[in-house]
Short mmCIF file of N, CA and C in Angstrom, two decimals:
data_model
loop_
_atom_site.label_atom_id
_atom_site.label_comp_id
_atom_site.label_asym_id
_atom_site.label_seq_id
_atom_site.Cartn_x
_atom_site.Cartn_y
_atom_site.Cartn_z
N UNK H 1 27.94 -25.37 46.02
CA UNK H 1 26.58 -25.01 46.37
C UNK H 1 25.73 -26.24 46.64
N UNK H 2 25.97 -27.30 45.91
CA UNK H 2 25.17 -28.52 46.09
C UNK H 2 25.32 -29.07 47.50
N UNK H 3 26.55 -29.04 48.03
CA UNK H 3 26.78 -29.57 49.38
C UNK H 3 25.99 -28.76 50.41
N UNK H 4 25.96 -27.45 50.25
CA UNK H 4 25.21 -26.60 51.17
C UNK H 4 23.72 -26.92 51.09
N UNK H 5 23.20 -27.03 49.88
CA UNK H 5 21.78 -27.32 49.71
C UNK H 5 21.44 -28.70 50.28
N UNK H 6 22.30 -29.68 50.06
CA UNK H 6 22.05 -31.02 50.60
C UNK H 6 22.06 -31.00 52.12
N UNK H 7 22.95 -30.20 52.71
CA UNK H 7 23.00 -30.13 54.18
C UNK H 7 21.75 -29.48 54.75
N UNK H 8 21.01 -28.75 53.91
CA UNK H 8 19.77 -28.11 54.34
C UNK H 8 18.56 -29.00 54.08
N UNK H 9 18.79 -30.21 53.57
CA UNK H 9 17.69 -31.15 53.38
C UNK H 9 17.18 -31.28 51.95
N UNK H 10 17.78 -30.59 51.01
CA UNK H 10 17.36 -30.70 49.62
C UNK H 10 17.86 -32.03 49.05
N UNK H 11 17.03 -32.67 48.26
CA UNK H 11 17.40 -33.93 47.62
C UNK H 11 17.87 -33.71 46.19
N UNK H 12 18.28 -34.80 45.54
CA UNK H 12 18.77 -34.69 44.16
C UNK H 12 17.70 -34.13 43.22
N UNK H 13 16.45 -34.56 43.40
CA UNK H 13 15.37 -34.06 42.55
C UNK H 13 15.15 -32.56 42.77
N UNK H 14 15.29 -32.11 44.02
CA UNK H 14 15.14 -30.68 44.31
C UNK H 14 16.20 -29.86 43.60
N UNK H 15 17.41 -30.41 43.53
CA UNK H 15 18.52 -29.67 42.92
C UNK H 15 18.41 -29.59 41.41
N UNK H 16 17.56 -30.41 40.81
CA UNK H 16 17.33 -30.34 39.37
C UNK H 16 16.37 -29.21 39.00
N UNK H 17 15.61 -28.75 39.96
CA UNK H 17 14.63 -27.69 39.71
C UNK H 17 15.33 -26.33 39.71
N UNK H 18 14.75 -25.35 39.02
CA UNK H 18 15.32 -23.99 39.07
C UNK H 18 15.18 -23.41 40.48
N UNK H 19 16.13 -22.61 40.86
CA UNK H 19 16.11 -21.94 42.16
C UNK H 19 15.42 -20.59 42.00
N UNK H 20 14.28 -20.42 42.68
CA UNK H 20 13.49 -19.19 42.57
C UNK H 20 13.41 -18.56 43.96
N UNK H 21 14.18 -17.51 44.20
CA UNK H 21 14.12 -16.87 45.52
C UNK H 21 12.84 -16.04 45.68
N UNK H 22 12.32 -16.02 46.89
CA UNK H 22 11.14 -15.23 47.22
C UNK H 22 11.52 -14.31 48.38
N UNK H 23 11.41 -13.02 48.17
CA UNK H 23 11.73 -12.05 49.22
C UNK H 23 10.50 -11.17 49.45
N UNK H 24 10.27 -10.80 50.70
CA UNK H 24 9.19 -9.88 51.00
C UNK H 24 9.59 -8.98 52.15
N UNK H 25 8.80 -7.99 52.39
CA UNK H 25 9.13 -6.99 53.42
C UNK H 25 8.32 -7.18 54.68
N UNK H 26 7.90 -8.41 54.96
CA UNK H 26 7.12 -8.71 56.15
C UNK H 26 7.90 -8.35 57.41
N UNK H 27 7.21 -7.81 58.38
CA UNK H 27 7.78 -7.58 59.70
C UNK H 27 6.65 -7.50 60.71
N UNK H 28 7.00 -7.54 61.98
CA UNK H 28 6.00 -7.52 63.05
C UNK H 28 5.75 -6.12 63.59
N UNK H 29 6.44 -5.14 63.07
CA UNK H 29 6.36 -3.79 63.61
C UNK H 29 5.31 -2.94 62.89
N UNK H 30 5.30 -3.00 61.58
CA UNK H 30 4.40 -2.15 60.79
C UNK H 30 3.11 -2.91 60.47
N UNK H 31 1.98 -2.43 60.94
CA UNK H 31 0.71 -3.13 60.68
C UNK H 31 0.39 -3.26 59.19
N UNK H 32 0.82 -2.31 58.39
CA UNK H 32 0.52 -2.35 56.97
C UNK H 32 1.26 -3.45 56.22
N UNK H 33 2.32 -3.99 56.81
CA UNK H 33 3.11 -5.03 56.16
C UNK H 33 2.86 -6.40 56.78
N UNK H 34 1.99 -6.48 57.76
CA UNK H 34 1.81 -7.72 58.51
C UNK H 34 1.31 -8.87 57.63
N UNK H 35 0.49 -8.58 56.65
CA UNK H 35 -0.08 -9.62 55.79
C UNK H 35 0.91 -10.14 54.75
N UNK H 36 2.05 -9.49 54.59
CA UNK H 36 3.02 -9.92 53.58
C UNK H 36 3.56 -11.31 53.86
N UNK H 37 3.60 -11.72 55.13
CA UNK H 37 4.08 -13.06 55.45
C UNK H 37 3.18 -14.12 54.82
N UNK H 38 1.86 -13.94 54.95
CA UNK H 38 0.92 -14.90 54.34
C UNK H 38 1.05 -14.91 52.83
N UNK H 39 1.22 -13.74 52.24
CA UNK H 39 1.36 -13.66 50.78
C UNK H 39 2.65 -14.35 50.34
N UNK H 40 3.74 -14.08 51.04
CA UNK H 40 5.02 -14.71 50.71
C UNK H 40 4.96 -16.22 50.81
N UNK H 41 4.31 -16.73 51.85
CA UNK H 41 4.17 -18.18 52.01
C UNK H 41 3.32 -18.77 50.89
N UNK H 42 2.27 -18.07 50.48
CA UNK H 42 1.43 -18.55 49.37
C UNK H 42 2.21 -18.59 48.06
N UNK H 43 3.04 -17.59 47.84
CA UNK H 43 3.87 -17.55 46.63
C UNK H 43 4.84 -18.73 46.64
N UNK H 44 5.47 -19.00 47.77
CA UNK H 44 6.40 -20.13 47.86
C UNK H 44 5.70 -21.45 47.59
N UNK H 45 4.50 -21.63 48.13
CA UNK H 45 3.75 -22.86 47.88
C UNK H 45 3.40 -22.99 46.40
N UNK H 46 3.06 -21.86 45.76
CA UNK H 46 2.73 -21.89 44.34
C UNK H 46 3.91 -22.25 43.46
N UNK H 47 5.09 -21.86 43.88
CA UNK H 47 6.30 -22.16 43.10
C UNK H 47 6.69 -23.62 43.23
N UNK H 48 6.48 -24.19 44.39
CA UNK H 48 6.88 -25.59 44.62
C UNK H 48 6.13 -26.49 43.68
#
């Protein structure tokens, strides 16, 4: 797994941190879910 993460640009310090996946149901088709992309990005920034 480390080799894959390193190939994606993660450094040694990044690999010491816990891995916290963020999933959301954002899509461009349903207007009611359109704002989920902004929320998901904010959650990811908060975790970093």
